[in-house]
Structures are given as C-alpha cells and as structure tokens.
Tab-separated table of C-alpha atoms in Angstrom:
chain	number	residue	atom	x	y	z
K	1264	UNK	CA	-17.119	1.702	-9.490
K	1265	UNK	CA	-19.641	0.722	-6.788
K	1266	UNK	CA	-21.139	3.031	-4.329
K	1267	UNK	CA	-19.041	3.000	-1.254
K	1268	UNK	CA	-22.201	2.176	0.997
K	1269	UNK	CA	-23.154	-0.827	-0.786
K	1270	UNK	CA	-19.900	-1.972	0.096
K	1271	UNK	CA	-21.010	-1.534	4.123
K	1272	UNK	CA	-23.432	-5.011	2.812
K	1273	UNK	CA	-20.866	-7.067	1.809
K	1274	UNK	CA	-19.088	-9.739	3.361
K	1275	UNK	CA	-14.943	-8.738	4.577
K	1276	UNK	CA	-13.694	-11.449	3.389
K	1277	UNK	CA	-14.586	-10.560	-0.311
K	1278	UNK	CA	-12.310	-7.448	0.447
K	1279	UNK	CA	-9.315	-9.874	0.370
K	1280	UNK	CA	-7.465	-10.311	-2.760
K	1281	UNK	CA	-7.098	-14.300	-3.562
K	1282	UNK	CA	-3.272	-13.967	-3.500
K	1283	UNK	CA	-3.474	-12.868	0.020
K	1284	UNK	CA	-1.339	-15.135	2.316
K	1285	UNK	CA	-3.698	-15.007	4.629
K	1286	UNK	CA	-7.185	-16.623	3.761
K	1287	UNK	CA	-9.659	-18.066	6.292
K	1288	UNK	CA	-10.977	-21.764	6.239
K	1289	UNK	CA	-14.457	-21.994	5.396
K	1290	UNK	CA	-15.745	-22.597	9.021
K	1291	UNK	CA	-13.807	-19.786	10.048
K	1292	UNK	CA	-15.866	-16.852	12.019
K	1293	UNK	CA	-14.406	-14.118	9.464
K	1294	UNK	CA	-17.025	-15.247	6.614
K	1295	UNK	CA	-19.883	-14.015	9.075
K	1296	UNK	CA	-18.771	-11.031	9.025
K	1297	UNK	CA	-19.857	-8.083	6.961
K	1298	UNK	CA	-17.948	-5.248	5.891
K	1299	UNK	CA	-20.250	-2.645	7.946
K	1300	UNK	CA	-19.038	-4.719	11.137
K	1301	UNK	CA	-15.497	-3.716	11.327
K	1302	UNK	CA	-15.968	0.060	9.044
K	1303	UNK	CA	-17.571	2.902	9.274
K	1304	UNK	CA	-18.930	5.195	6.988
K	1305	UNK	CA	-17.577	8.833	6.628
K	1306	UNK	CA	-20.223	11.228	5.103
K	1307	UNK	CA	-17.426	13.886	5.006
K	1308	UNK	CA	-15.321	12.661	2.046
K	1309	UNK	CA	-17.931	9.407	1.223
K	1310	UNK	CA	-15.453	6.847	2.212
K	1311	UNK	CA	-14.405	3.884	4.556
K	1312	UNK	CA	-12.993	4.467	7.765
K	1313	UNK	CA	-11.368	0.945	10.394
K	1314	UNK	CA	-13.370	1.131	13.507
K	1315	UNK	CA	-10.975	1.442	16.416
K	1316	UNK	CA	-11.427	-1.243	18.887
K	1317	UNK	CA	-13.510	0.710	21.715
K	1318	UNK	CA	-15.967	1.173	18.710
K	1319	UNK	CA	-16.480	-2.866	17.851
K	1320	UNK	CA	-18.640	-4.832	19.616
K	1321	UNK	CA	-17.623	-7.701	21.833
K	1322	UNK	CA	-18.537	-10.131	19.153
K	1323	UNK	CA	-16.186	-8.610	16.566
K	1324	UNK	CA	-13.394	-7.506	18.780
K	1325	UNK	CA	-11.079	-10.504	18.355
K	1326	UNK	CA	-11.532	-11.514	14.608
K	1327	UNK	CA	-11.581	-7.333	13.823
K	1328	UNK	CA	-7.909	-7.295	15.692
K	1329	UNK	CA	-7.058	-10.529	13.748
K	1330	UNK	CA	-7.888	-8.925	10.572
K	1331	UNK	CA	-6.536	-5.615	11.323
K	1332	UNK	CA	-3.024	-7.152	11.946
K	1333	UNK	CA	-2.804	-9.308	8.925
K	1334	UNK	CA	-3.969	-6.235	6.532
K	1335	UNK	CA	-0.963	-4.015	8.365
K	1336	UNK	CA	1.568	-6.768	7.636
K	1337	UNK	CA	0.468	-7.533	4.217
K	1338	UNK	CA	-0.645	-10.963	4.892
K	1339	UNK	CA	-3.742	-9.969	3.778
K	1340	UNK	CA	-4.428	-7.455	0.638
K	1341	UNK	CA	-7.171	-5.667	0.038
K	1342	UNK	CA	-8.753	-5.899	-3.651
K	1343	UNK	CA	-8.222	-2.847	-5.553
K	1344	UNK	CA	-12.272	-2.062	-5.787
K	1345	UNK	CA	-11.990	-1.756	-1.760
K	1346	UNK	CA	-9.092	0.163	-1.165
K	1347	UNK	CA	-11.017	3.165	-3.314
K	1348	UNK	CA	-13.398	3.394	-1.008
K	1349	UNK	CA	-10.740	3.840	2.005
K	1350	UNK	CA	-9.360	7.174	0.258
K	1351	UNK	CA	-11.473	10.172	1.118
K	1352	UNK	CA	-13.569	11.803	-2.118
K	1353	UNK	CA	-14.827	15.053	-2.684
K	1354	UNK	CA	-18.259	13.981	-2.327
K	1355	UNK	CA	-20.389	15.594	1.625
K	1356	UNK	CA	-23.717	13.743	2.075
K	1357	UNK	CA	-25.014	16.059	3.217
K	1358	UNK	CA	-24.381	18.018	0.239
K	1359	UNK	CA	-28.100	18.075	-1.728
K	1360	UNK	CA	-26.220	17.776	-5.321
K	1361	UNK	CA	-23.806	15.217	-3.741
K	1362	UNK	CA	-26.492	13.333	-2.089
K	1363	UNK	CA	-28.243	12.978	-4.784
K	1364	UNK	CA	-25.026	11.544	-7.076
K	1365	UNK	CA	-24.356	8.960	-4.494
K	1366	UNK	CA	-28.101	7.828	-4.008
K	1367	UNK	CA	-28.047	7.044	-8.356
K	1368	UNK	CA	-25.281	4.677	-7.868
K	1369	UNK	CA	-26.765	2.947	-4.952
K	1370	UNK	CA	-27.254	-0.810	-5.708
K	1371	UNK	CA	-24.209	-1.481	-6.911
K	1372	UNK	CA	-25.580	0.517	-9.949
K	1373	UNK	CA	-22.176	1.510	-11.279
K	1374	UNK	CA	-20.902	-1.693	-11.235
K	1375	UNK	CA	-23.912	-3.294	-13.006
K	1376	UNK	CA	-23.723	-0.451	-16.008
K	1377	UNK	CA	-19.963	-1.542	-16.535
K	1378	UNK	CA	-20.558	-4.716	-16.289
K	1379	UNK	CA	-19.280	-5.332	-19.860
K	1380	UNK	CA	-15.871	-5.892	-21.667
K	1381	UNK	CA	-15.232	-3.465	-24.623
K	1382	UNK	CA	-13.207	-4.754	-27.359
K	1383	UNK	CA	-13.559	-4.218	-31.360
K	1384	UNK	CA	-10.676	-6.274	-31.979
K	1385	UNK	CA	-12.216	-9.072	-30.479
K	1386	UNK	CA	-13.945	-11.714	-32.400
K	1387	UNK	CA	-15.666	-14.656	-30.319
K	1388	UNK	CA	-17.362	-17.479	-31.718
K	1389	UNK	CA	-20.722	-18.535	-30.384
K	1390	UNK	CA	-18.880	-21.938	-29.821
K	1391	UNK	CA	-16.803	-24.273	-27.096
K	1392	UNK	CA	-14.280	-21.936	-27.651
K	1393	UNK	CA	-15.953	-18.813	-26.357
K	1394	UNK	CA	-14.746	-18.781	-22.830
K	1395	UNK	CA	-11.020	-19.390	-23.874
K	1396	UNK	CA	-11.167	-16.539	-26.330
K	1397	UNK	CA	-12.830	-14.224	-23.743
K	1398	UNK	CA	-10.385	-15.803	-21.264
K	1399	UNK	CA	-7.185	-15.232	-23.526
K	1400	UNK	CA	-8.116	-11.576	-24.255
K	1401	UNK	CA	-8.704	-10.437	-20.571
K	1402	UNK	CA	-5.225	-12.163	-19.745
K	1403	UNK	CA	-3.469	-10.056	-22.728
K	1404	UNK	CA	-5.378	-7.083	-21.749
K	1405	UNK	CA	-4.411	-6.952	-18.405
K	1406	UNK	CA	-0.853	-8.101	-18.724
K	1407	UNK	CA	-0.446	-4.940	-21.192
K	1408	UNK	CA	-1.708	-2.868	-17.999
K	1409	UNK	CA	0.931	-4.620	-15.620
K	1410	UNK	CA	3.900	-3.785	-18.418
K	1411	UNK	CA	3.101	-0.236	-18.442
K	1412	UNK	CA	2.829	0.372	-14.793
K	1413	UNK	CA	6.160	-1.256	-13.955
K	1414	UNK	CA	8.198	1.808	-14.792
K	1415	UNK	CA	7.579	5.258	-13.795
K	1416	UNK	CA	6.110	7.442	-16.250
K	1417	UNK	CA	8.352	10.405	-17.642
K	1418	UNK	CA	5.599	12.943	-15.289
K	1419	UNK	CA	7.236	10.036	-12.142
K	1420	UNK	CA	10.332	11.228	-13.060
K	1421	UNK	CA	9.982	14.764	-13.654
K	1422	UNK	CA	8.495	14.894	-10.036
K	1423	UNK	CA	11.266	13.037	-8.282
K	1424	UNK	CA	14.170	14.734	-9.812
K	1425	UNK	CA	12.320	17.649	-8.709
K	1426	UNK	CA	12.587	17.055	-5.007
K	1427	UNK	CA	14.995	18.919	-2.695
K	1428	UNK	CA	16.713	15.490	-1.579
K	1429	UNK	CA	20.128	14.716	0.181
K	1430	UNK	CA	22.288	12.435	-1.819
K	1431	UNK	CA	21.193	9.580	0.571
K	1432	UNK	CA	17.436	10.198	0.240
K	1433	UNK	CA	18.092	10.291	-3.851
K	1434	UNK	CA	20.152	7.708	-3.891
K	1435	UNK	CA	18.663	4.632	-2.047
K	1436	UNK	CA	15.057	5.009	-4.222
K	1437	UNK	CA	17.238	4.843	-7.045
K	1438	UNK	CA	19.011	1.593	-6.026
K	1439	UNK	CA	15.737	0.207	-4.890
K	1440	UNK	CA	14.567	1.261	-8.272
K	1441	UNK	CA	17.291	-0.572	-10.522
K	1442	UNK	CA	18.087	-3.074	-8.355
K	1443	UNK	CA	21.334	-1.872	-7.154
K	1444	UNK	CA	21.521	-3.393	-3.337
K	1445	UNK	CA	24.189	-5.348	-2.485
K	1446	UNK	CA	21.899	-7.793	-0.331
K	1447	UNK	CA	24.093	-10.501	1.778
K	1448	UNK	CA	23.027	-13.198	-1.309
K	1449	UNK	CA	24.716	-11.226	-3.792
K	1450	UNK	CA	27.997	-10.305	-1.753
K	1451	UNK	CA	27.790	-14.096	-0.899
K	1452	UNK	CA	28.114	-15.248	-4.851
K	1453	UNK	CA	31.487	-13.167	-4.901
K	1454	UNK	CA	32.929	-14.615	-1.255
K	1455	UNK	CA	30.832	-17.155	0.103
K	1456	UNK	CA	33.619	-17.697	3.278
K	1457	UNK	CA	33.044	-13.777	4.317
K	1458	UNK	CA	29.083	-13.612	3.731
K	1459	UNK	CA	26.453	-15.828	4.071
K	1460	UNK	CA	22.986	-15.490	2.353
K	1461	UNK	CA	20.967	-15.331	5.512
K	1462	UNK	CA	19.681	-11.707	6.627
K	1463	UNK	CA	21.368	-10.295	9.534
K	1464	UNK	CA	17.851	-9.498	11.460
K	1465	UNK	CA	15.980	-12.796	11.025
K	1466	UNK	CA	18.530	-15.178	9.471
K	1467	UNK	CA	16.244	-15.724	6.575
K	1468	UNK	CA	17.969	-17.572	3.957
K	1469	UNK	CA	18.598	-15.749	0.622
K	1470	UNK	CA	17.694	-12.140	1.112
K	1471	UNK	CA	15.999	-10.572	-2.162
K	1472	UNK	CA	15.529	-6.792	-2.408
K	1473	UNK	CA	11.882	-6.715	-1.196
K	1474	UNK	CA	13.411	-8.438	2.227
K	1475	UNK	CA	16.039	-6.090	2.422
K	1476	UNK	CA	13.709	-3.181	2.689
K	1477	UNK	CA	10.092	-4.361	3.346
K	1478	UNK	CA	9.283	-7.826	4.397
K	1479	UNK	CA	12.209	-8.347	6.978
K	1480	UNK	CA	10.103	-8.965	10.573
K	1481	UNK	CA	12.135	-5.757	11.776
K	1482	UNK	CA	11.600	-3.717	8.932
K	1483	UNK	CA	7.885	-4.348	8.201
K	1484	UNK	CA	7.235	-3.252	12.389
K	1485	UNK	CA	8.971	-0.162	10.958
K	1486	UNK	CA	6.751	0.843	7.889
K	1487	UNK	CA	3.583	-0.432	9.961
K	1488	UNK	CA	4.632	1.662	12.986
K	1489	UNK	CA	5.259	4.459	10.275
K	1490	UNK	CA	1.842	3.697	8.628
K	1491	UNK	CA	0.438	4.341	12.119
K	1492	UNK	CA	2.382	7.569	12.431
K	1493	UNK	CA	1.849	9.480	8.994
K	1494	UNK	CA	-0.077	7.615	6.740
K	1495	UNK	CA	-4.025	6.676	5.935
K	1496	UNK	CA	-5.401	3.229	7.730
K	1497	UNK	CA	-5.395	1.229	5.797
K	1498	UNK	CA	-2.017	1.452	3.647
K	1499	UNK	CA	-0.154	-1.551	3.534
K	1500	UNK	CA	3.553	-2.081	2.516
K	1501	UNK	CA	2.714	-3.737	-0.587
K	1502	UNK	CA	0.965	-0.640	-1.487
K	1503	UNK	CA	4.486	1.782	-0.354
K	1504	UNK	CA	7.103	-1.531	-2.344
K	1505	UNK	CA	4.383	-0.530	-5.047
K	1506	UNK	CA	4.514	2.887	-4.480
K	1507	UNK	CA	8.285	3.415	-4.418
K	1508	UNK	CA	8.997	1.257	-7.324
K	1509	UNK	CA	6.821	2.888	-9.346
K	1510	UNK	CA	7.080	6.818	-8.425
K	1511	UNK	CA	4.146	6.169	-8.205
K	1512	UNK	CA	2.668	8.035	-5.307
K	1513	UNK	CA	-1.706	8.775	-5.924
K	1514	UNK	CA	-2.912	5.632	-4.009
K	1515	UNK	CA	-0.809	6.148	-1.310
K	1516	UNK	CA	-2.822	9.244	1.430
K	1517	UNK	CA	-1.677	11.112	4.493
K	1518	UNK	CA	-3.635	11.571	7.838
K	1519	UNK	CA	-5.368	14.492	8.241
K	1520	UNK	CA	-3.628	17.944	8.873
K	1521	UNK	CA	-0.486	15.588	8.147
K	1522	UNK	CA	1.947	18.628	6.040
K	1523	UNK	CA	4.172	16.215	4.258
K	1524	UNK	CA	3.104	14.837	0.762
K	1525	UNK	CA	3.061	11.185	0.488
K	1526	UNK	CA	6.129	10.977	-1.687
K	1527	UNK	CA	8.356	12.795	1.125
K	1528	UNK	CA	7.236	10.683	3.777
K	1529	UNK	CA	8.298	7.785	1.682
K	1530	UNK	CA	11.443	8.556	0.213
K	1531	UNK	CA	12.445	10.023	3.551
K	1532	UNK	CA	12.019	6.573	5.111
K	1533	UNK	CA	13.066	3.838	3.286
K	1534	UNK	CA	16.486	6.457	3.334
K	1535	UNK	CA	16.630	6.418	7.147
K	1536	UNK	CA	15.877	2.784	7.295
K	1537	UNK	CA	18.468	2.514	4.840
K	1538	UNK	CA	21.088	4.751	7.135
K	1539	UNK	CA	20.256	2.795	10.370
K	1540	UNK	CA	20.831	-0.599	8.440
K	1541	UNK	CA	24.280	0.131	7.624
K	1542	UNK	CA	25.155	1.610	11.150
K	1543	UNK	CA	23.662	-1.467	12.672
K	1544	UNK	CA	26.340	-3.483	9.984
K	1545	UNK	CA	29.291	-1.157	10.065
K	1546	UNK	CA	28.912	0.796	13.938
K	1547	UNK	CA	26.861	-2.433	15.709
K	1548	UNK	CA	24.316	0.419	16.329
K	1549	UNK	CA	20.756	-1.614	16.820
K	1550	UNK	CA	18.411	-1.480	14.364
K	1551	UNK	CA	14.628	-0.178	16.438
K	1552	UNK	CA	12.202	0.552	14.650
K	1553	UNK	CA	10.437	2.929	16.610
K	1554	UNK	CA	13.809	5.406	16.411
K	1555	UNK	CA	13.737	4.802	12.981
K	1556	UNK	CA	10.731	6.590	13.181
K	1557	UNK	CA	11.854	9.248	15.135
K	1558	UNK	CA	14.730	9.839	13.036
K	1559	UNK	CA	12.113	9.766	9.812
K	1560	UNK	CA	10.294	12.761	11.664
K	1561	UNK	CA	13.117	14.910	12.735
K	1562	UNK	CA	14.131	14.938	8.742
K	1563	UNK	CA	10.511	15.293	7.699
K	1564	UNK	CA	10.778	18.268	10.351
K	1565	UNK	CA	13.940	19.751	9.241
K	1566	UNK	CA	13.168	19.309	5.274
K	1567	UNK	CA	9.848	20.601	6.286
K	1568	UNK	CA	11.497	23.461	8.155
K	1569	UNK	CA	13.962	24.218	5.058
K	1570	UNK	CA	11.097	24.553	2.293
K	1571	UNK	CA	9.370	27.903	4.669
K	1572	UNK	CA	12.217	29.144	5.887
K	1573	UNK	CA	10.764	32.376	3.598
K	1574	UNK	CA	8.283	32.355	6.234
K	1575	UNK	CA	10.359	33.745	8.808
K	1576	UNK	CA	11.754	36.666	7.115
C-alpha cells in the first residue's frame, strides 16, 4: 500500500472507482483538482480526514460540496486503495520510529515494490497471447476473492450470534442476509390486483432488496443522516449493504469517543428502519428519517445502558 501522503498529490478523481455512477466529463473542473484540495492530513493516526467547508477555499467550495454529496449517496465510490487511508492507523508523526516508517514508503514506494503479480501456476508465453493469459488469470484470481467474501466467515457468525439482540434486531439481518423480504414485487407475483411492484416511498418500479433497505431516496437520507451521526466520514452505504451482508464489520469505523461498536450501530438500524417501515404500511405512521435516527439512538442508549448496568451496583 502507498503512503497516505503521497496520496495528498494525486488527482480526486482517481479516488473514484470506474463503476461509480457518478463520473465527471473530461472538461469538468473536478479533474483539476488534487486530492490535498478537499483532505487533510491527520498526523495523529496517519490518515485522511474531508475538509469541512469553512476549511476549503472559495475555489473548491462548490465542486468539494458536489463531491461530498455524491460520495454520501453512493453515486460515487471510492477505490478500495483510498478508503485505507480514511481509517485512522496506529502510526503518530511525530513519533521518531513512526516517522521514520512513513518517510521509507514515501514515493509511492510501497506500491512500486508490489508492483508485481505472484503466481507459480502461471505459465505465459512470450507471445500475442501474453496479455490474455495475464488477463485471464487476474480475472480468475479475483473472482475466487469475490466468492469467498460473499458469505460470512464461521468467526462472522460466531460474533453475531453472540450479540445481546431483540428478536427484531436478529431477525431483519437475517432476512436481509437470505433474502427473506417480502418486497411489494414479490407479494405482487402472488396477487398482482392487491400489490403493485412500485415502492411505497418513491413509486420506483420493481423494488429489489437493496431498494427496500438502502437505495430508496428516503432510506439512503436515513443511513447518510446516520453516517453523519455515528459513523467515520467517509462511509458510504455501499460500504454498510457490504457490511451487513457480509458480517462483515472491519472497514466500517466509528467517530471518535463514539461507545458503540460498528456492528451495533448497524444492526440496530437497519432494525429500526425496518420497524418504522412497517408502521408507516400497517399504522400510516410516516416514515422520517431523522426520527429514525432518534429512535436508532435511544436503543443504542438503552442496549448501551443494559450491557453496564454492573456499573451501578
């Protein structure tokens, strides 16, 4: 991995993954800017930090809002090289041994010494077919990678079943988890005359799973607003639909003096926005996200409360 303040030299829009929805013409102002423009560096933890807007200059105050907003919605994505260097390390610079790590991998360094693909197996001809061989065995290799992260891990597992969870905050990961949701396009296969595909909130036709919870207009205000509230800048909700279908839970960090571990905050959420959908469908009770966040807190609160009560004997 590259040193986090050679990534202060690059241009943002190398940050964006190339599936992101948003990408920016050519002429647009965005590929002017550099990464140092719109982040700052951290010497306390050696990582990557958003610049609030009082702290950007008038030239980069619109296009750094622009950006802001489409990495918060998950328009845009950042590549998985970046978003390591958002998380906060062990690493003080102004720790002499640290220092002195972080100054060897300056110039990109790191990335340059592992700048090589390691494969016995693989046998390439000096020929016209060297590139698709090389091509065929990066595909394989990383679609091995993708396979194995899909499902949680038995350790996932052991962790979650570990929890002290309601049956609502247990039970809604594990629908999201195997696909158990009875989403208006399913009920409408069974009775098409009593529901109709569409979503309730933004009458979206044929509502998948990852509408249902994350990608909804009035859901995704919810997990951003909730990003804002508990979690690291940065986060998006690909990164919690990744985190929560996986168990996964290590790329995903809290705010500072925040108590709650990442995997509470989560499972905790998607169960309240899961309890204030249904009394939106069943009560008429509107769906907002910002007391959707409330409610999120006062359980974090109150499970929070329940794991010390030994502190108050």
């Amino acid at each position: 991995m590259a040193n986090t303040l050679d990534f202060l030299l690059l241009p943002v829009i190398s940050t964006i993954t190339a599936a992101s929805v948003y990408r920016p013409c050519r002429g647009s102002k965005l590929h002017n800017v550099k990464v140092s423009d719109l982040f700052n560096y951290c010497s306390m933890g050696h990582f990557l930090l958003p610049k609030v807007p009082t702290e950007l200059s008038i030239e980069f105050k619109y296009i750094g809002a622009i950006f802001h907003k489409h990495i918060r919605t998950g328009s845009a994505n950042f590549e998985p090289f970046f978003r390591r260097c958002l998380q906060p390390s062990a690493l003080n610079f102004f720790a002499p041994t640290d220092r002195a790590t972080i100054q060897l991998s300056l110039n990109f360094t790191a990335f340059l010494n592992n700048l090589s693909v390691h494969s016995p197996a693989m046998q390439v001809e000096f020929s016209k077919h060297q590139v698709k061989s090389f091509r065929r065995m990066l595909v394989n290799a990383t679609m091995h990678r993708v396979r194995s992260s899909l499902a949680p891990s038995a350790a996932a597992w052991s962790r979650f079943w570990a929890l002290s969870l309601t049956f609502v905050q247990r039970n809604v990961p594990l629908r999201l988890l195997h696909q158990k949701v009875n989403t208006r396009l399913q009920m409408s296969i069974y009775n098409s005359e009593l529901y109709q595909a569409n979503c309730l909130f933004c009458l979206q036709d044929s509502v998948i799973i990852p509408h249902f919870f994350f990608f909804c207009p009035i859901k995704s205000s919810f997990w951003i607003q909730l990003i804002d509230e508990f979690l690291w800048p940065g986060i998006t909700i690909q990164e919690i639909q990744a985190a929560l279908t996986t168990l996964n839970f290590e790329r995903i960090s809290v705010k500072p003096f925040c108590p709650y571990a990442p995997i509470v905050i989560l499972i905790i959420a998607i169960s309240e926005l899961w309890k204030s959908r249904w009394r939106f469908v069943v009560d008429q009770i509107p769906f907002h996200p910002n007391i959707v966040v409330s409610a999120t807190s006062a359980a974090l609160k109150k499970r929070f409360a329940e794991d010390h009560l030994s502190d108050f004997q």
